Amino acid sequence: GLYRTNPKLSMVMMVALFSLAGIPPVAGFFGKFFLYAAAASKGYYILVFIGVVNATISLYYYLLVVRAMFLRKNPNAIPYFKSNIYMKLGLLMASAGILVAGLYGPFYDYIFTISNSF
């Protein structure tokens, strides 16, 4: 029930969890995609399969946390977190970085050209 008392903090946590899970269009999706593409191009198909299975299992656990934050009602309400401007700025920058890195295409084109040079 974190969303009922701290909606902004729970949204930041949700974006971070979606990035860890590899849900598009956040940065974690493209990180996993490039990793699996590089491994598949070298012929490591078993490792790609193991990675995809592990990512699917982890998605279940990340979504359990999101469900607990947004859908579950807690009889003992979580208190409101009072944060200073530096904490708010840090969380905003981290969330913006996750979203911009996932949505900004030329950034990934540059990474892809660098990764092909190895």
JSON list of C-alpha atoms in Angstrom, two decimals:
[
{"chain": "A", "resi": 1, "resn": "GLY", "atom": "CA", "xyz": [0.00, 0.00, 0.00]},
{"chain": "A", "resi": 2, "resn": "LEU", "atom": "CA", "xyz": [2.90, 2.40, -0.54]},
{"chain": "A", "resi": 3, "resn": "TYR", "atom": "CA", "xyz": [1.01, 4.19, -3.33]},
{"chain": "A", "resi": 4, "resn": "ARG", "atom": "CA", "xyz": [-1.68, 5.45, -0.98]},
{"chain": "A", "resi": 5, "resn": "THR", "atom": "CA", "xyz": [0.74, 7.44, 1.18]},
{"chain": "A", "resi": 6, "resn": "ASN", "atom": "CA", "xyz": [3.73, 7.98, -1.14]},
{"chain": "A", "resi": 7, "resn": "PRO", "atom": "CA", "xyz": [2.53, 8.01, -4.76]},
{"chain": "A", "resi": 8, "resn": "LYS", "atom": "CA", "xyz": [5.60, 9.67, -6.29]},
{"chain": "A", "resi": 9, "resn": "LEU", "atom": "CA", "xyz": [8.02, 7.37, -4.53]},
{"chain": "A", "resi": 10, "resn": "SER", "atom": "CA", "xyz": [6.06, 4.31, -5.60]},
{"chain": "A", "resi": 11, "resn": "MET", "atom": "CA", "xyz": [6.07, 5.48, -9.23]},
{"chain": "A", "resi": 12, "resn": "VAL", "atom": "CA", "xyz": [9.87, 5.85, -9.13]},
{"chain": "A", "resi": 13, "resn": "MET", "atom": "CA", "xyz": [10.13, 2.37, -7.63]},
{"chain": "A", "resi": 14, "resn": "MET", "atom": "CA", "xyz": [7.86, 0.97, -10.33]},
{"chain": "A", "resi": 15, "resn": "VAL", "atom": "CA", "xyz": [9.97, 2.49, -13.12]},
{"chain": "A", "resi": 16, "resn": "ALA", "atom": "CA", "xyz": [13.13, 1.05, -11.54]},
{"chain": "A", "resi": 17, "resn": "LEU", "atom": "CA", "xyz": [11.56, -2.40, -11.16]},
{"chain": "A", "resi": 18, "resn": "PHE", "atom": "CA", "xyz": [10.32, -2.37, -14.75]},
{"chain": "A", "resi": 19, "resn": "SER", "atom": "CA", "xyz": [13.83, -1.51, -15.88]},
{"chain": "A", "resi": 20, "resn": "LEU", "atom": "CA", "xyz": [15.27, -4.40, -13.86]},
{"chain": "A", "resi": 21, "resn": "ALA", "atom": "CA", "xyz": [12.65, -6.73, -15.31]},
{"chain": "A", "resi": 22, "resn": "GLY", "atom": "CA", "xyz": [13.43, -5.63, -18.86]},
{"chain": "A", "resi": 23, "resn": "ILE", "atom": "CA", "xyz": [10.00, -4.29, -19.79]},
{"chain": "A", "resi": 24, "resn": "PRO", "atom": "CA", "xyz": [10.11, -1.91, -22.78]},
{"chain": "A", "resi": 25, "resn": "PRO", "atom": "CA", "xyz": [10.62, 1.04, -23.29]},
{"chain": "A", "resi": 26, "resn": "VAL", "atom": "CA", "xyz": [12.92, 1.45, -20.29]},
{"chain": "A", "resi": 27, "resn": "ALA", "atom": "CA", "xyz": [16.71, 1.13, -20.37]},
{"chain": "A", "resi": 28, "resn": "GLY", "atom": "CA", "xyz": [16.79, -2.37, -18.87]},
{"chain": "A", "resi": 29, "resn": "PHE", "atom": "CA", "xyz": [14.94, -3.82, -21.85]},
{"chain": "A", "resi": 30, "resn": "PHE", "atom": "CA", "xyz": [17.52, -2.59, -24.31]},
{"chain": "A", "resi": 31, "resn": "GLY", "atom": "CA", "xyz": [20.37, -3.68, -22.08]},
{"chain": "A", "resi": 32, "resn": "LYS", "atom": "CA", "xyz": [19.02, -7.21, -21.98]},
{"chain": "A", "resi": 33, "resn": "PHE", "atom": "CA", "xyz": [18.21, -7.13, -25.67]},
{"chain": "A", "resi": 34, "resn": "PHE", "atom": "CA", "xyz": [21.74, -6.15, -26.68]},
{"chain": "A", "resi": 35, "resn": "LEU", "atom": "CA", "xyz": [23.22, -8.71, -24.31]},
{"chain": "A", "resi": 36, "resn": "TYR", "atom": "CA", "xyz": [21.08, -11.51, -25.73]},
{"chain": "A", "resi": 37, "resn": "ALA", "atom": "CA", "xyz": [21.70, -10.36, -29.31]},
{"chain": "A", "resi": 38, "resn": "ALA", "atom": "CA", "xyz": [25.46, -10.33, -28.79]},
{"chain": "A", "resi": 39, "resn": "ALA", "atom": "CA", "xyz": [25.40, -13.78, -27.20]},
{"chain": "A", "resi": 40, "resn": "ALA", "atom": "CA", "xyz": [23.19, -15.17, -29.96]},
{"chain": "A", "resi": 41, "resn": "SER", "atom": "CA", "xyz": [25.43, -13.72, -32.69]},
{"chain": "A", "resi": 42, "resn": "LYS", "atom": "CA", "xyz": [28.36, -15.65, -31.20]},
{"chain": "A", "resi": 43, "resn": "GLY", "atom": "CA", "xyz": [26.33, -18.87, -31.06]},
{"chain": "A", "resi": 44, "resn": "TYR", "atom": "CA", "xyz": [25.69, -19.08, -27.32]},
{"chain": "A", "resi": 45, "resn": "TYR", "atom": "CA", "xyz": [22.07, -20.08, -27.71]},
{"chain": "A", "resi": 46, "resn": "ILE", "atom": "CA", "xyz": [21.92, -22.12, -24.51]},
{"chain": "A", "resi": 47, "resn": "LEU", "atom": "CA", "xyz": [23.12, -19.12, -22.49]},
{"chain": "A", "resi": 48, "resn": "VAL", "atom": "CA", "xyz": [20.52, -16.92, -24.19]},
{"chain": "A", "resi": 49, "resn": "PHE", "atom": "CA", "xyz": [17.83, -19.44, -23.32]},
{"chain": "A", "resi": 50, "resn": "ILE", "atom": "CA", "xyz": [18.98, -19.58, -19.68]},
{"chain": "A", "resi": 51, "resn": "GLY", "atom": "CA", "xyz": [19.03, -15.77, -19.55]},
{"chain": "A", "resi": 52, "resn": "VAL", "atom": "CA", "xyz": [15.52, -15.47, -20.95]},
{"chain": "A", "resi": 53, "resn": "VAL", "atom": "CA", "xyz": [14.19, -18.08, -18.52]},
{"chain": "A", "resi": 54, "resn": "ASN", "atom": "CA", "xyz": [15.84, -16.28, -15.59]},
{"chain": "A", "resi": 55, "resn": "ALA", "atom": "CA", "xyz": [14.48, -12.93, -16.78]},
{"chain": "A", "resi": 56, "resn": "THR", "atom": "CA", "xyz": [10.99, -14.41, -16.95]},
{"chain": "A", "resi": 57, "resn": "ILE", "atom": "CA", "xyz": [11.26, -15.80, -13.43]},
{"chain": "A", "resi": 58, "resn": "SER", "atom": "CA", "xyz": [12.57, -12.48, -12.10]},
{"chain": "A", "resi": 59, "resn": "LEU", "atom": "CA", "xyz": [9.71, -10.65, -13.81]},
{"chain": "A", "resi": 60, "resn": "TYR", "atom": "CA", "xyz": [7.27, -12.57, -11.62]},
{"chain": "A", "resi": 61, "resn": "TYR", "atom": "CA", "xyz": [9.03, -11.47, -8.45]},
{"chain": "A", "resi": 62, "resn": "TYR", "atom": "CA", "xyz": [9.36, -7.84, -9.55]},
{"chain": "A", "resi": 63, "resn": "LEU", "atom": "CA", "xyz": [5.66, -7.70, -10.38]},
{"chain": "A", "resi": 64, "resn": "LEU", "atom": "CA", "xyz": [4.85, -9.06, -6.91]},
{"chain": "A", "resi": 65, "resn": "VAL", "atom": "CA", "xyz": [6.50, -5.97, -5.43]},
{"chain": "A", "resi": 66, "resn": "VAL", "atom": "CA", "xyz": [4.60, -3.67, -7.83]},
{"chain": "A", "resi": 67, "resn": "ARG", "atom": "CA", "xyz": [1.35, -5.41, -6.93]},
{"chain": "A", "resi": 68, "resn": "ALA", "atom": "CA", "xyz": [2.06, -4.97, -3.24]},
{"chain": "A", "resi": 69, "resn": "MET", "atom": "CA", "xyz": [2.74, -1.26, -3.72]},
{"chain": "A", "resi": 70, "resn": "PHE", "atom": "CA", "xyz": [-0.32, -0.46, -5.82]},
{"chain": "A", "resi": 71, "resn": "LEU", "atom": "CA", "xyz": [-3.07, -3.03, -5.26]},
{"chain": "A", "resi": 72, "resn": "ARG", "atom": "CA", "xyz": [-2.74, -4.38, -1.74]},
{"chain": "A", "resi": 73, "resn": "LYS", "atom": "CA", "xyz": [-4.33, -2.52, 1.13]},
{"chain": "A", "resi": 74, "resn": "ASN", "atom": "CA", "xyz": [-2.33, -2.48, 4.32]},
{"chain": "A", "resi": 75, "resn": "PRO", "atom": "CA", "xyz": [-4.25, -2.13, 7.60]},
{"chain": "A", "resi": 76, "resn": "ASN", "atom": "CA", "xyz": [-1.21, -0.40, 9.11]},
{"chain": "A", "resi": 77, "resn": "ALA", "atom": "CA", "xyz": [-0.62, 2.51, 6.76]},
{"chain": "A", "resi": 78, "resn": "ILE", "atom": "CA", "xyz": [2.94, 3.20, 5.73]},
{"chain": "A", "resi": 79, "resn": "PRO", "atom": "CA", "xyz": [3.87, 6.68, 6.92]},
{"chain": "A", "resi": 80, "resn": "TYR", "atom": "CA", "xyz": [4.61, 9.47, 4.48]},
{"chain": "A", "resi": 81, "resn": "PHE", "atom": "CA", "xyz": [8.32, 9.80, 3.70]},
{"chain": "A", "resi": 82, "resn": "LYS", "atom": "CA", "xyz": [9.52, 13.34, 4.12]},
{"chain": "A", "resi": 83, "resn": "SER", "atom": "CA", "xyz": [12.43, 13.89, 1.73]},
{"chain": "A", "resi": 84, "resn": "ASN", "atom": "CA", "xyz": [14.60, 16.89, 1.11]},
{"chain": "A", "resi": 85, "resn": "ILE", "atom": "CA", "xyz": [15.21, 18.55, -2.24]},
{"chain": "A", "resi": 86, "resn": "TYR", "atom": "CA", "xyz": [18.42, 16.59, -2.90]},
{"chain": "A", "resi": 87, "resn": "MET", "atom": "CA", "xyz": [16.69, 13.25, -2.51]},
{"chain": "A", "resi": 88, "resn": "LYS", "atom": "CA", "xyz": [13.86, 14.35, -4.77]},
{"chain": "A", "resi": 89, "resn": "LEU", "atom": "CA", "xyz": [16.33, 15.62, -7.36]},
{"chain": "A", "resi": 90, "resn": "GLY", "atom": "CA", "xyz": [18.31, 12.38, -7.24]},
{"chain": "A", "resi": 91, "resn": "LEU", "atom": "CA", "xyz": [15.21, 10.24, -7.70]},
{"chain": "A", "resi": 92, "resn": "LEU", "atom": "CA", "xyz": [14.00, 12.46, -10.53]},
{"chain": "A", "resi": 93, "resn": "MET", "atom": "CA", "xyz": [17.36, 12.23, -12.30]},
{"chain": "A", "resi": 94, "resn": "ALA", "atom": "CA", "xyz": [17.49, 8.45, -11.89]},
{"chain": "A", "resi": 95, "resn": "SER", "atom": "CA", "xyz": [13.96, 8.00, -13.24]},
{"chain": "A", "resi": 96, "resn": "ALA", "atom": "CA", "xyz": [14.58, 10.38, -16.12]},
{"chain": "A", "resi": 97, "resn": "GLY", "atom": "CA", "xyz": [17.79, 8.53, -16.96]},
{"chain": "A", "resi": 98, "resn": "ILE", "atom": "CA", "xyz": [15.99, 5.19, -17.06]},
{"chain": "A", "resi": 99, "resn": "LEU", "atom": "CA", "xyz": [13.24, 6.55, -19.31]},
{"chain": "A", "resi": 100, "resn": "VAL", "atom": "CA", "xyz": [15.43, 8.68, -21.60]},
{"chain": "A", "resi": 101, "resn": "ALA", "atom": "CA", "xyz": [17.92, 5.87, -22.11]},
{"chain": "A", "resi": 102, "resn": "GLY", "atom": "CA", "xyz": [15.02, 3.62, -23.08]},
{"chain": "A", "resi": 103, "resn": "LEU", "atom": "CA", "xyz": [13.32, 6.07, -25.42]},
{"chain": "A", "resi": 104, "resn": "TYR", "atom": "CA", "xyz": [16.25, 7.86, -27.06]},
{"chain": "A", "resi": 105, "resn": "GLY", "atom": "CA", "xyz": [17.14, 5.83, -30.15]},
{"chain": "A", "resi": 106, "resn": "PRO", "atom": "CA", "xyz": [20.44, 7.43, -31.27]},
{"chain": "A", "resi": 107, "resn": "PHE", "atom": "CA", "xyz": [21.97, 6.56, -27.92]},
{"chain": "A", "resi": 108, "resn": "TYR", "atom": "CA", "xyz": [21.47, 2.87, -28.68]},
{"chain": "A", "resi": 109, "resn": "ASP", "atom": "CA", "xyz": [22.65, 3.23, -32.25]},
{"chain": "A", "resi": 110, "resn": "TYR", "atom": "CA", "xyz": [25.93, 4.56, -30.88]},
{"chain": "A", "resi": 111, "resn": "ILE", "atom": "CA", "xyz": [26.22, 1.69, -28.39]},
{"chain": "A", "resi": 112, "resn": "PHE", "atom": "CA", "xyz": [25.43, -0.81, -31.14]},
{"chain": "A", "resi": 113, "resn": "THR", "atom": "CA", "xyz": [28.15, 0.54, -33.43]},
{"chain": "A", "resi": 114, "resn": "ILE", "atom": "CA", "xyz": [30.66, 0.42, -30.58]},
{"chain": "A", "resi": 115, "resn": "SER", "atom": "CA", "xyz": [29.68, -3.14, -29.67]},
{"chain": "A", "resi": 116, "resn": "ASN", "atom": "CA", "xyz": [30.14, -4.30, -33.27]},
{"chain": "A", "resi": 117, "resn": "SER", "atom": "CA", "xyz": [33.71, -3.06, -33.30]},
{"chain": "A", "resi": 118, "resn": "PHE", "atom": "CA", "xyz": [34.76, -5.68, -30.73]}
]
